[in-house]
CSV table of C-alpha atoms in Angstrom, one decimal:
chain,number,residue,atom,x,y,z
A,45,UNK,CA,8.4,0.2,15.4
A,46,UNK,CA,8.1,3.4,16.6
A,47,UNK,CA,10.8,5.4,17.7
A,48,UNK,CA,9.3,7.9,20.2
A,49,UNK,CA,8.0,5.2,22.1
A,50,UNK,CA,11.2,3.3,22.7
A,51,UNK,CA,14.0,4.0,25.8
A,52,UNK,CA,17.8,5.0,24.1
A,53,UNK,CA,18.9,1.7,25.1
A,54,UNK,CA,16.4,0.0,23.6
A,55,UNK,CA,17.0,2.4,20.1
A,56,UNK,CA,20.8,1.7,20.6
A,57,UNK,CA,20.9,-2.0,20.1
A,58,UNK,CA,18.1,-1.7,17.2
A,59,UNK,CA,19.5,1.0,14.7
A,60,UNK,CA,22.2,0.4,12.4
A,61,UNK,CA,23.5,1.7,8.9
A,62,UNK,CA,20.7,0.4,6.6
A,63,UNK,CA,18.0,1.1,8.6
A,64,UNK,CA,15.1,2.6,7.2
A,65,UNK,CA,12.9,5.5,8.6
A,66,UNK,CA,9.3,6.3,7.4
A,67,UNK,CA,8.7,10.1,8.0
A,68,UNK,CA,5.1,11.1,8.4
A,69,UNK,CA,4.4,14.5,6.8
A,70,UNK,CA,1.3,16.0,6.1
A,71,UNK,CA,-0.3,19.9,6.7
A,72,UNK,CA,-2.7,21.4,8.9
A,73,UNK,CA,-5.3,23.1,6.3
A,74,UNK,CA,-8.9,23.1,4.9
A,75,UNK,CA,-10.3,20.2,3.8
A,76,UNK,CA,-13.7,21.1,2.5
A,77,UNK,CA,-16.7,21.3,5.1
A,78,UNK,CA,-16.7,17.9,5.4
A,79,UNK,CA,-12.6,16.7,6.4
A,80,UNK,CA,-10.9,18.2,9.4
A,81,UNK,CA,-7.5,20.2,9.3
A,82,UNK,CA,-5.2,17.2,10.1
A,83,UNK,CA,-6.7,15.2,6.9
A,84,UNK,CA,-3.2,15.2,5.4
A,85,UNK,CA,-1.2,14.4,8.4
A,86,UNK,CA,-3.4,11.8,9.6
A,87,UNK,CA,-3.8,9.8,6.0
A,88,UNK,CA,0.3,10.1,6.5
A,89,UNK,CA,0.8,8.7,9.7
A,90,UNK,CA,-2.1,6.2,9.2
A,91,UNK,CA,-0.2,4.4,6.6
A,92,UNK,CA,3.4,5.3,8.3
A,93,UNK,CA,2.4,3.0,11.4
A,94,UNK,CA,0.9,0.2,9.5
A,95,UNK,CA,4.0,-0.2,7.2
A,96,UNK,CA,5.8,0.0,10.4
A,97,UNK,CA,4.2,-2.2,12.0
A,98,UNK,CA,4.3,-4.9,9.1
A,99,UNK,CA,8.2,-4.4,8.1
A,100,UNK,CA,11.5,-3.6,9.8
A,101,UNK,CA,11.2,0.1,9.2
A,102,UNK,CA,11.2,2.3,12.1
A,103,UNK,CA,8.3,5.0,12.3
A,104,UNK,CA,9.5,8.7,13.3
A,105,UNK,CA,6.9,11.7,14.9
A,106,UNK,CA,4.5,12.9,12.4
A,107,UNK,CA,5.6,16.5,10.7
A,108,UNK,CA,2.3,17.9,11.1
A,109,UNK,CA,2.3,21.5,9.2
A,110,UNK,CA,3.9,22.0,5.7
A,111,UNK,CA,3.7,24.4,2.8
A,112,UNK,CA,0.0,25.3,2.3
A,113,UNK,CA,0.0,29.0,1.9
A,114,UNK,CA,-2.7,28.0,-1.1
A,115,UNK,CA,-5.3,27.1,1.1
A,116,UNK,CA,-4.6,30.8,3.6
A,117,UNK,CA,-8.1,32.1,2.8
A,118,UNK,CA,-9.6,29.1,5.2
A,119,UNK,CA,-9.6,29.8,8.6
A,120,UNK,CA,-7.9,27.5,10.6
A,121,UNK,CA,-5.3,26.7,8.1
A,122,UNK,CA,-1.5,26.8,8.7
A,123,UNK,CA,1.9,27.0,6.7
A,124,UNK,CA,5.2,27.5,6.8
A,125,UNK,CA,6.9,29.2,3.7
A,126,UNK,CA,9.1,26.6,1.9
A,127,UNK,CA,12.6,27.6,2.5
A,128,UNK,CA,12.1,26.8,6.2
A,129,UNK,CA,9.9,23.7,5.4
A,130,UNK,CA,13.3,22.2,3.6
A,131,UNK,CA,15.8,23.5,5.7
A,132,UNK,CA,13.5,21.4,8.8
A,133,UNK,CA,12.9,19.0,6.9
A,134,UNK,CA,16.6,18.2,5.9
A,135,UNK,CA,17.7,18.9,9.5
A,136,UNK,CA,15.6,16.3,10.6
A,137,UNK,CA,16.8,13.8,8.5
A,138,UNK,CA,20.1,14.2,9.2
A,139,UNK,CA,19.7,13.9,12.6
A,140,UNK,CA,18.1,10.8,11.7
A,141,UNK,CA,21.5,10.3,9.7
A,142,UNK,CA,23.7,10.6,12.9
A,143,UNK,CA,21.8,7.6,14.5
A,144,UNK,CA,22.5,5.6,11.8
A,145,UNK,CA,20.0,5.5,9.8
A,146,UNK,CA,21.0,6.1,6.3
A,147,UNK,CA,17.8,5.5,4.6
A,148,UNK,CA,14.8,7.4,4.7
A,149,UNK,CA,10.6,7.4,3.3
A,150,UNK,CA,9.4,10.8,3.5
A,151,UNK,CA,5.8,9.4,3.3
A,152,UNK,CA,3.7,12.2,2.3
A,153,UNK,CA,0.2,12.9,2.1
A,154,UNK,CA,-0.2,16.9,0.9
A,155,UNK,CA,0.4,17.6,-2.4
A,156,UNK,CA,2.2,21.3,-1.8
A,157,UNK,CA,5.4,19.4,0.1
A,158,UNK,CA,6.5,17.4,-2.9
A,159,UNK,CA,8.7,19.3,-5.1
A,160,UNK,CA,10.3,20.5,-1.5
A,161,UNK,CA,11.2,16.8,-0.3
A,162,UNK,CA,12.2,15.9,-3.7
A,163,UNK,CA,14.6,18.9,-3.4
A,164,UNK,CA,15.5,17.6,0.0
A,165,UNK,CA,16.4,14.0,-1.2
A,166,UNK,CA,18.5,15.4,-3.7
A,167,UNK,CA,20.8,17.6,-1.3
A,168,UNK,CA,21.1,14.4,1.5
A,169,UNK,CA,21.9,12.3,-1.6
A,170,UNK,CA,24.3,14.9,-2.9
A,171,UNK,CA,26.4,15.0,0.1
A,172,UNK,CA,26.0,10.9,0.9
A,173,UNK,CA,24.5,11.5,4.3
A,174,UNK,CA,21.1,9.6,3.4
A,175,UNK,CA,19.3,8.5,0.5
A,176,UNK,CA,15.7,9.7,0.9
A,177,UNK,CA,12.8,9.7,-1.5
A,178,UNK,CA,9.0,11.1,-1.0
A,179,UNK,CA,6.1,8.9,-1.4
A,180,UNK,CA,2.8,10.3,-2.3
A,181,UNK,CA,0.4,7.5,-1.7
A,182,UNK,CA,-2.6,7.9,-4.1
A,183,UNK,CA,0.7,8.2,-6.9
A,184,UNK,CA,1.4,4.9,-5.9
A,185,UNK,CA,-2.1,3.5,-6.3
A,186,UNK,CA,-3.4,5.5,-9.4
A,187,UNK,CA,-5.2,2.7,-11.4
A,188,UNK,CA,-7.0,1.7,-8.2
A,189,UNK,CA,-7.6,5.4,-7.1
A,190,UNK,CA,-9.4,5.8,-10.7
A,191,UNK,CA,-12.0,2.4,-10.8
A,192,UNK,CA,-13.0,3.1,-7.0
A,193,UNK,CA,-14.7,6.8,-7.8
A,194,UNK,CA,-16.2,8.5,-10.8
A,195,UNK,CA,-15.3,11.9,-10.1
A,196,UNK,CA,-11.9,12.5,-8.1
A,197,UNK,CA,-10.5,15.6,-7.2
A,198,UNK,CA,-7.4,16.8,-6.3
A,199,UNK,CA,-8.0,18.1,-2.9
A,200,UNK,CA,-11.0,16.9,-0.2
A,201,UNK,CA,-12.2,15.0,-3.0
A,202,UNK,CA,-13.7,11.1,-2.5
A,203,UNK,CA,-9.5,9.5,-2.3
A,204,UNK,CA,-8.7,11.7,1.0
A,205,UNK,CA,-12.6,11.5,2.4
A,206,UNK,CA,-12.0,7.6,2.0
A,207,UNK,CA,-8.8,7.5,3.7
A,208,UNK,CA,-10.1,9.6,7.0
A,209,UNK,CA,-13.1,6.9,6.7
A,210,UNK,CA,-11.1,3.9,7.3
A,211,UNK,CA,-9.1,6.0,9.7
A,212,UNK,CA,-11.1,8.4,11.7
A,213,UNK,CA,-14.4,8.1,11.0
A,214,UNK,CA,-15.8,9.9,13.5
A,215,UNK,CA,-14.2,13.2,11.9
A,216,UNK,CA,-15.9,12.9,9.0
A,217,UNK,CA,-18.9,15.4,9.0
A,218,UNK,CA,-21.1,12.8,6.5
A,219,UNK,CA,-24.2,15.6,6.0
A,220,UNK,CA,-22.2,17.8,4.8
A,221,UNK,CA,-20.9,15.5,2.0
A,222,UNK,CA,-23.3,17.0,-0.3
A,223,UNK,CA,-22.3,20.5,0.7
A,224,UNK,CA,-18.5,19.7,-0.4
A,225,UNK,CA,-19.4,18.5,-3.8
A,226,UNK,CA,-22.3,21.0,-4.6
A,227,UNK,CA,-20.2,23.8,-3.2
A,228,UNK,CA,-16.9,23.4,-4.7
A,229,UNK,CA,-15.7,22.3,-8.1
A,230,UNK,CA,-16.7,18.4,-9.1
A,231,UNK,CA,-14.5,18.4,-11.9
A,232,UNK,CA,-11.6,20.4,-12.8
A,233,UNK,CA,-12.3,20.8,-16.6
A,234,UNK,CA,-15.0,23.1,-15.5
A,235,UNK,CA,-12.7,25.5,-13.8
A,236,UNK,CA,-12.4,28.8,-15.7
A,237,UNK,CA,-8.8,29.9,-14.6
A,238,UNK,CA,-6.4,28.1,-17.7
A,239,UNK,CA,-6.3,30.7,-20.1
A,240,UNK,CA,-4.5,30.4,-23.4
A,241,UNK,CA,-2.5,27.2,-21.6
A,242,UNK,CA,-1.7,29.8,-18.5
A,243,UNK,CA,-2.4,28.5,-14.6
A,244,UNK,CA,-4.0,31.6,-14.0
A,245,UNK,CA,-4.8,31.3,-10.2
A,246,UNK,CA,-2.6,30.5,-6.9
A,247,UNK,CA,-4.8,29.9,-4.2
A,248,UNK,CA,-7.5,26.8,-3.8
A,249,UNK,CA,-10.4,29.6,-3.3
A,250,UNK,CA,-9.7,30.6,-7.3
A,251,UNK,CA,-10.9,27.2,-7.8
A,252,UNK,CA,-13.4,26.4,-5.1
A,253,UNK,CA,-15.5,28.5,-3.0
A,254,UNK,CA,-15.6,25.5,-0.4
A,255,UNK,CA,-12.1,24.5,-0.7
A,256,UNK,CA,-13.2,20.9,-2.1
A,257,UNK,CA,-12.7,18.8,-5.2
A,258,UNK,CA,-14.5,16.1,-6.8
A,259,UNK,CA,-17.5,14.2,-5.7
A,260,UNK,CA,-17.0,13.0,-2.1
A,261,UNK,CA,-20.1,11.5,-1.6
A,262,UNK,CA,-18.9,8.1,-3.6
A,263,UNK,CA,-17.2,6.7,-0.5
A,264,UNK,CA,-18.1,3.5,1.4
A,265,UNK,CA,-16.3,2.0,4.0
A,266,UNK,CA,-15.4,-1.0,1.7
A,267,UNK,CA,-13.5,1.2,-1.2
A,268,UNK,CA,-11.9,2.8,1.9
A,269,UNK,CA,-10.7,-0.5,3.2
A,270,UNK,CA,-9.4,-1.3,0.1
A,271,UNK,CA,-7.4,2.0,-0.7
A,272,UNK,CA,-5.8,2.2,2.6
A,273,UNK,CA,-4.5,-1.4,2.4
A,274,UNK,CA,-3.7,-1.4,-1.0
A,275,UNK,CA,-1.3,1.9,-0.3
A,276,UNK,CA,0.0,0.1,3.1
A,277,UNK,CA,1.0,-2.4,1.0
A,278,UNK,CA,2.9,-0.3,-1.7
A,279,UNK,CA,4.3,1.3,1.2
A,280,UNK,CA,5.5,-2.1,2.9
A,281,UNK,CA,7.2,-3.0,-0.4
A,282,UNK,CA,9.3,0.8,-0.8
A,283,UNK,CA,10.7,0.3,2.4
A,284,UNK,CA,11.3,-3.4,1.7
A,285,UNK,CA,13.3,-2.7,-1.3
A,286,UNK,CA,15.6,0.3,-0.1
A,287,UNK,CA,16.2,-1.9,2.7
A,288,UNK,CA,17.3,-4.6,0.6
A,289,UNK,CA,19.5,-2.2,-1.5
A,290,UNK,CA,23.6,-2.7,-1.1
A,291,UNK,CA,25.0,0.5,-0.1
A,292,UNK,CA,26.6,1.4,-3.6
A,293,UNK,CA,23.2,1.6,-5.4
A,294,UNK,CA,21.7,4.4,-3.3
A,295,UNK,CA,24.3,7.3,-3.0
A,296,UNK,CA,25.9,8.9,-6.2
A,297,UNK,CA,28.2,7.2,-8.9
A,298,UNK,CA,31.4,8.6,-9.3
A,299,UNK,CA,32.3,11.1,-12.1
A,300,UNK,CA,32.4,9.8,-15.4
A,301,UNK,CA,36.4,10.1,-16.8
A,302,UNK,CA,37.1,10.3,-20.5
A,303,UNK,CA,38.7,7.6,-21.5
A,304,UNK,CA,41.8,8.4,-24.2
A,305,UNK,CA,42.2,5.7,-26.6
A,306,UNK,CA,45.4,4.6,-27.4
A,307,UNK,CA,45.9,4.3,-31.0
């Protein structure tokens, strides 16, 4: 289900404490010549809406720009700086909290919002308000990521151009698939900026002149069929299980006392 498209009423009768809410949240940033802007947020709410639509969870609006000051040099791209990415992000969630739902998916899609959700799960779970956890998708699908292409990459790489396949085709610029792998860095040993076991750079450009990674050109609509089902389906089974879970498993045990042994 999907919350914004539903009257009060309607949301009234059909949220309750144990609910679970799937949070789309992506970024709004280079993707290589060959992926739009909204690659992230779209892969997120692409896989939000089917797991929503194939489990009791309820689908929230799409967080559309998150912390991608890496990717600045592109035009086009946006950000916001991560103390007011979390601070959003937790406000959000606790409102969420406040309707009763006390359980919560942050499913993710852009690689620079993870350790800030994970930091945001911690503080909800902290104060017992929600207990929330971020999903990356190709983490939850590794082994299947690796056997469908060769050479992945990190960023605009064949995983993402996939996913924008299955679910936008018509976004993805297919001559200039060439361009994004010949331009920009196929495989990451190659990159010159770890020095003495230093990350010497901060921004994608250090890395890639086109902003892409890995060998897009690898991608058939079958393999990108079978990735975006195969993470629907890990995604159907998270919000299964912390849907399923009693309320005492989720929020924080109580502190440990030290027993005194009577002698």
């Amino acid at each position: 289900m999907y919350i914004a498209d539903h009257t009060w009423p309607e949301l009234g009768d059909a949220l309750s404490p144990g609910s679970v809410a799937l949070v789309p949240l992506g970024s709004t940033e280079q993707h290589g010549p060959h992926l739009p802007l909204a690659t992230d947020h779209l892969i997120a709410e692409g896989l939000a809406t089917a797991a929503a639509e194939r489990s009791d969870a309820f689908r929230t609006p799409t967080i559309t720009v998150g912390v991608s000051p890496h990717h600045r040099q592109f035009p086009g791209t946006m950000w916001v700086d991560p103390p007011e990415f979390r601070d959003y992000v937790e406000s959000f969630a606790r409102n969420l909290a406040y309707h009763g739902i006390d359980r919560v998916v942050f499913v993710n899609a852009h690689g620079g919002n993870v350790q800030h959700l994970r930091e945001v799960g911690r503080r909800l779970h902290e104060d017992e308000v929600a207990y929330a956890v971020e999903w990356m998708w190709d983490e939850s699908i590794p082994e299947l990521v690796d056997d469908l292409f060769e050479r992945n990459g990190p960023h605009a790489g064949p995983k993402e151009t996939a996913m924008i396949t299955h679910l936008a085709p018509d976004l993805v610029r297919e001559d200039r698939l060439e361009d994004a792998r010949d331009g920009g860095l196929v495989d990451l040993d190659d990159a010159d900026t770890m020095v003495h076991g230093a990350r010497t750079f901060y921004d994608a450009v250090d890395n890639s002149a086109n902003g892409a990674f890995g060998d897009p050109t690898d991608v058939t609509p079958e393999k990108s069929e079978r990735l975006f089902e195969a993470a629907a389906d890990q995604l159907v089974q998270l919000a299964e299980w912390i849907g399923d879970r009693d309320e005492s498993e989720l929020f924080p045990e109580p502190r440990v006392e030290r027993k005194i042994e009577s002698r």
